[in-house]
Amino acid sequence: AQSVAQPEDQVNVAEGNPLTVKCTYSVSGNPYLFWYVQYPNRGLQFLLKYITGDNLVKGSYGFEAEFNKSQTSFHLKKPSALVSDSALYFCAVRAPNSGGYQKVTFGTGTKLQVIP
Amino acid sequence: ETGVTQSPTHLIKTRGQQVTLRCSSQSGHNTVSWYQQALGQGPQFIFQYYREEENGRGNFPPRFSGLQFPNYSSELNVNALELDDSALYLCASSSGRDPTDTQYFGPGTRLTVL
């Protein structure tokens, strides 16, 4: 079975400071990892994904994530937070052999609050 | 390019009723997945349709069913509604069913069961 853990329900960061949202995963085989962002009363917006290759993945809106196989982590980062980054962030994992379908397992989400 | 759209935006039903939610996939996408997101939780996978056939299902009872049409739009049907079915229902489309394909989500339908 595959699973995702987002250990922090909420992360507070001052505007302009770097931010990190943590994610760890458990899956059989090499994982495919995703980050999505959700604004209030909206669907999920895709930020970035790791499939293979370079452990540092760059995505939308200046976000990046670092894949660490030994720590089974995929933390989301941004060098300088904006107030508009305040939202709910979801990490998700998909196993490479998903039986031909795309069951994605999401974490419970981390609320990011950027303080002006 | 048109994104994923869902209708209706909000819906209120009573326990025991049936509901149909609709999703139009992004242009060029032939795969649609449905998710249930309860308040304060991450989305939970319901099922996936690929070229009009269900090809994967999560831990949801049979009263959750779906359809995909030749234009790749999709419906989610829920029979015998229960209070716990109250949630945001999300539809996601992708260009294929490969695990590396990115899913693009619609804005969701908020279902309230009274």
Tab-separated table of C-alpha atoms in Angstrom:
chain	number	residue	atom	x	y	z
A	1	ALA	CA	0.000	0.000	0.000
A	2	GLN	CA	1.182	3.511	-0.696
A	3	SER	CA	0.910	6.399	1.750
A	4	VAL	CA	1.892	10.014	2.201
A	5	ALA	CA	2.543	11.897	5.417
A	6	GLN	CA	2.517	15.649	5.807
A	7	PRO	CA	3.621	16.046	9.405
A	8	GLU	CA	2.653	19.713	9.791
A	9	ASP	CA	-0.975	20.775	9.718
A	10	GLN	CA	0.109	24.400	9.403
A	11	VAL	CA	3.284	26.274	8.538
A	12	ASN	CA	3.681	29.965	9.282
A	13	VAL	CA	6.366	32.004	7.560
A	14	ALA	CA	7.091	35.700	7.234
A	15	GLU	CA	6.822	37.256	3.800
A	16	GLY	CA	10.203	37.246	2.070
A	17	ASN	CA	11.541	34.348	4.117
A	18	PRO	CA	12.201	30.901	2.646
A	19	LEU	CA	9.493	28.309	3.151
A	20	THR	CA	9.500	24.534	3.402
A	21	VAL	CA	6.484	22.241	3.442
A	22	LYS	CA	7.386	18.694	4.416
A	23	CYS	CA	6.282	15.427	2.833
A	24	THR	CA	7.344	11.829	3.344
A	25	TYR	CA	6.043	8.835	1.438
A	26	SER	CA	5.861	5.074	1.423
A	27	VAL	CA	5.486	3.102	-1.793
A	28	SER	CA	6.736	-0.076	-3.416
A	29	GLY	CA	9.276	0.669	-6.092
A	30	ASN	CA	10.365	4.032	-7.370
A	31	PRO	CA	7.746	6.675	-6.626
A	32	TYR	CA	6.143	9.305	-8.772
A	33	LEU	CA	5.606	12.349	-6.553
A	34	PHE	CA	3.429	15.406	-6.996
A	35	TRP	CA	2.651	18.682	-5.279
A	36	TYR	CA	-0.669	20.451	-5.655
A	37	VAL	CA	-1.989	23.701	-4.169
A	38	GLN	CA	-5.605	24.396	-3.249
A	39	TYR	CA	-7.051	27.840	-2.683
A	40	PRO	CA	-10.305	28.228	-0.695
A	41	ASN	CA	-13.330	26.743	-2.457
A	42	ARG	CA	-11.215	25.802	-5.459
A	43	GLY	CA	-9.911	22.629	-7.027
A	44	LEU	CA	-6.301	21.506	-6.918
A	45	GLN	CA	-3.683	23.218	-9.058
A	46	PHE	CA	-0.634	21.255	-10.197
A	47	LEU	CA	2.706	22.692	-9.029
A	48	LEU	CA	5.364	20.132	-9.926
A	49	LYS	CA	6.217	16.454	-10.141
A	50	TYR	CA	9.170	14.118	-9.776
A	51	ILE	CA	9.355	11.164	-12.115
A	52	THR	CA	13.064	10.428	-12.494
A	53	GLY	CA	16.390	12.189	-12.935
A	54	ASP	CA	17.528	15.307	-11.130
A	55	ASN	CA	16.478	15.248	-7.482
A	56	LEU	CA	15.651	18.978	-7.541
A	57	VAL	CA	12.471	19.675	-9.441
A	58	LYS	CA	11.371	23.171	-10.393
A	59	GLY	CA	7.716	24.023	-10.803
A	60	SER	CA	5.194	26.796	-11.094
A	61	TYR	CA	5.221	30.120	-9.213
A	62	GLY	CA	8.865	29.753	-8.121
A	63	PHE	CA	8.313	26.550	-6.157
A	64	GLU	CA	10.741	23.658	-6.175
A	65	ALA	CA	10.936	20.315	-4.440
A	66	GLU	CA	13.784	18.034	-3.495
A	67	PHE	CA	13.469	14.282	-3.801
A	68	ASN	CA	15.470	12.353	-1.214
A	69	LYS	CA	15.254	8.610	-1.733
A	70	SER	CA	17.130	7.625	1.419
A	71	GLN	CA	14.826	9.714	3.595
A	72	THR	CA	11.751	8.964	1.445
A	73	SER	CA	10.976	12.660	1.401
A	74	PHE	CA	9.811	15.192	-1.148
A	75	HIS	CA	9.795	18.579	0.587
A	76	LEU	CA	8.364	21.621	-1.167
A	77	LYS	CA	10.439	24.802	-1.023
A	78	LYS	CA	10.455	28.394	-2.132
A	79	PRO	CA	13.306	30.861	-1.572
A	80	SER	CA	11.095	33.860	-0.802
A	81	ALA	CA	7.473	33.516	0.336
A	82	LEU	CA	4.681	35.766	-0.881
A	83	VAL	CA	1.425	36.526	0.924
A	84	SER	CA	-0.352	35.129	-2.143
A	85	ASP	CA	1.288	31.746	-1.492
A	86	SER	CA	-1.033	31.302	1.492
A	87	ALA	CA	-3.077	28.210	0.664
A	88	LEU	CA	-3.438	24.496	1.333
A	89	TYR	CA	-0.682	22.299	-0.096
A	90	PHE	CA	-1.018	18.617	-0.877
A	91	CYS	CA	1.708	16.101	-1.540
A	92	ALA	CA	0.738	13.004	-3.536
A	93	VAL	CA	2.363	9.728	-4.565
A	94	ARG	CA	1.704	7.227	-7.281
A	95	ALA	CA	3.382	3.843	-7.616
A	96	PRO	CA	4.990	2.996	-10.957
A	97	ASN	CA	3.028	-0.229	-11.295
A	98	SER	CA	-0.442	1.000	-10.531
A	99	GLY	CA	-2.232	-1.747	-12.416
A	100	GLY	CA	-2.801	0.459	-15.428
A	101	TYR	CA	-4.669	3.135	-13.579
A	102	GLN	CA	-3.701	6.295	-11.845
A	103	LYS	CA	-4.634	5.883	-8.217
A	104	VAL	CA	-3.007	8.810	-6.548
A	105	THR	CA	-2.671	8.876	-2.785
A	106	PHE	CA	-2.763	12.326	-1.236
A	107	GLY	CA	-1.520	13.547	2.109
A	108	THR	CA	-3.847	15.334	4.482
A	109	GLY	CA	-2.553	18.730	3.460
A	110	THR	CA	-0.522	21.522	5.045
A	111	LYS	CA	-1.927	24.981	5.429
A	112	LEU	CA	0.674	27.600	4.583
A	113	GLN	CA	0.188	31.003	6.138
A	114	VAL	CA	2.505	33.763	4.910
A	115	ILE	CA	2.524	36.686	7.309
A	116	PRO	CA	2.994	40.191	5.881
B	1	GLU	CA	-7.287	25.221	-24.410
B	2	THR	CA	-10.276	24.645	-22.134
B	3	GLY	CA	-9.595	23.411	-18.626
B	4	VAL	CA	-11.553	20.882	-16.593
B	5	THR	CA	-15.060	22.054	-15.739
B	6	GLN	CA	-17.577	20.606	-13.309
B	7	SER	CA	-21.268	21.135	-12.690
B	8	PRO	CA	-23.068	22.004	-10.597
B	9	THR	CA	-20.942	24.102	-8.268
B	10	HIS	CA	-23.039	23.357	-5.226
B	11	LEU	CA	-25.758	20.828	-4.511
B	12	ILE	CA	-27.956	20.092	-1.513
B	13	LYS	CA	-29.675	16.713	-1.204
B	14	THR	CA	-31.395	14.741	1.523
B	15	ARG	CA	-30.421	11.334	2.818
B	16	GLY	CA	-31.552	8.498	0.560
B	17	GLN	CA	-31.690	10.572	-2.600
B	18	GLN	CA	-29.581	10.079	-5.706
B	19	VAL	CA	-27.231	12.616	-7.292
B	20	THR	CA	-25.385	13.019	-10.592
B	21	LEU	CA	-22.293	15.170	-10.914
B	22	ARG	CA	-20.777	16.095	-14.261
B	23	CYS	CA	-17.274	16.757	-15.535
B	24	SER	CA	-15.886	17.956	-18.845
B	25	SER	CA	-12.284	16.952	-19.320
B	26	GLN	CA	-9.548	19.175	-20.657
B	27	SER	CA	-9.232	19.239	-24.421
B	28	GLY	CA	-7.213	16.255	-25.682
B	29	HIS	CA	-7.583	14.251	-22.467
B	30	ASN	CA	-9.080	10.749	-22.560
B	31	THR	CA	-8.753	9.795	-18.889
B	32	VAL	CA	-10.915	11.028	-16.035
B	33	SER	CA	-10.600	10.312	-12.334
B	34	TRP	CA	-12.992	11.197	-9.541
B	35	TYR	CA	-12.020	12.049	-5.982
B	36	GLN	CA	-13.933	12.750	-2.771
B	37	GLN	CA	-12.483	15.389	-0.462
B	38	ALA	CA	-14.072	15.529	2.955
B	39	LEU	CA	-13.645	18.663	5.027
B	40	GLY	CA	-10.093	18.946	6.324
B	41	GLN	CA	-8.883	15.896	4.432
B	42	GLY	CA	-6.940	15.122	1.299
B	43	PRO	CA	-8.752	13.859	-1.791
B	44	GLN	CA	-9.642	10.158	-1.798
B	45	PHE	CA	-9.608	8.252	-5.098
B	46	ILE	CA	-13.043	6.953	-6.145
B	47	PHE	CA	-12.443	5.565	-9.635
B	48	GLN	CA	-10.922	6.243	-13.017
B	49	TYR	CA	-12.298	6.019	-16.560
B	50	TYR	CA	-10.151	5.494	-19.608
B	51	ARG	CA	-11.759	5.597	-23.041
B	52	GLU	CA	-15.242	4.996	-21.642
B	53	GLU	CA	-14.319	2.073	-19.403
B	54	GLU	CA	-13.719	1.997	-15.656
B	55	ASN	CA	-10.161	0.780	-15.151
B	56	GLY	CA	-9.505	1.359	-11.478
B	57	ARG	CA	-11.485	1.838	-8.286
B	58	GLY	CA	-10.746	2.926	-4.743
B	59	ASN	CA	-12.441	1.806	-1.524
B	60	PHE	CA	-15.905	3.107	-2.293
B	61	PRO	CA	-19.133	1.074	-2.272
B	62	PRO	CA	-21.009	0.162	-5.456
B	63	ARG	CA	-23.557	2.913	-4.904
B	64	PHE	CA	-20.809	5.160	-6.291
B	65	SER	CA	-20.862	4.631	-10.057
B	66	GLY	CA	-19.830	6.503	-13.129
B	67	LEU	CA	-19.867	6.876	-16.861
B	68	GLN	CA	-17.549	8.277	-19.467
B	69	PHE	CA	-18.926	9.415	-22.806
B	70	PRO	CA	-17.383	9.326	-26.303
B	71	ASN	CA	-16.304	12.955	-25.928
B	72	TYR	CA	-14.535	11.870	-22.687
B	73	SER	CA	-16.797	13.883	-20.416
B	74	SER	CA	-17.874	11.973	-17.346
B	75	GLU	CA	-20.562	11.559	-14.706
B	76	LEU	CA	-20.386	10.465	-11.102
B	77	ASN	CA	-23.582	8.967	-9.719
B	78	VAL	CA	-24.202	8.364	-6.050
B	79	ASN	CA	-27.265	6.410	-4.941
B	80	ALA	CA	-28.856	6.193	-1.500
B	81	LEU	CA	-27.037	9.256	-0.219
B	82	GLU	CA	-25.694	9.179	3.320
B	83	LEU	CA	-24.733	12.083	5.559
B	84	ASP	CA	-21.056	11.106	5.238
B	85	ASP	CA	-21.237	11.637	1.489
B	86	SER	CA	-21.139	15.380	2.149
B	87	ALA	CA	-17.866	16.494	0.573
B	88	LEU	CA	-16.181	18.285	-2.289
B	89	TYR	CA	-16.131	16.016	-5.344
B	90	LEU	CA	-13.231	16.608	-7.664
B	91	CYS	CA	-12.787	15.490	-11.218
B	92	ALA	CA	-9.342	15.267	-12.784
B	93	SER	CA	-8.385	14.612	-16.379
B	94	SER	CA	-5.141	13.548	-17.998
B	95	SER	CA	-3.849	12.781	-21.468
B	96	GLY	CA	-3.478	9.105	-20.639
B	97	ARG	CA	-3.486	6.572	-17.843
B	98	ASP	CA	0.284	6.318	-17.497
B	99	PRO	CA	1.311	6.864	-13.868
B	100	THR	CA	3.610	9.704	-14.952
B	101	ASP	CA	0.798	11.678	-16.581
B	102	THR	CA	-0.223	14.792	-14.697
B	103	GLN	CA	-3.815	15.047	-13.574
B	104	TYR	CA	-5.509	18.412	-13.939
B	105	PHE	CA	-8.344	19.109	-11.562
B	106	GLY	CA	-11.636	20.892	-11.954
B	107	PRO	CA	-12.991	23.335	-9.356
B	108	GLY	CA	-15.162	20.668	-7.743
B	109	THR	CA	-18.790	20.202	-6.776
B	110	ARG	CA	-19.693	20.808	-3.147
B	111	LEU	CA	-22.330	18.240	-2.113
B	112	THR	CA	-24.240	18.679	1.122
B	113	VAL	CA	-26.435	15.818	2.333
B	114	LEU	CA	-29.014	16.739	4.979
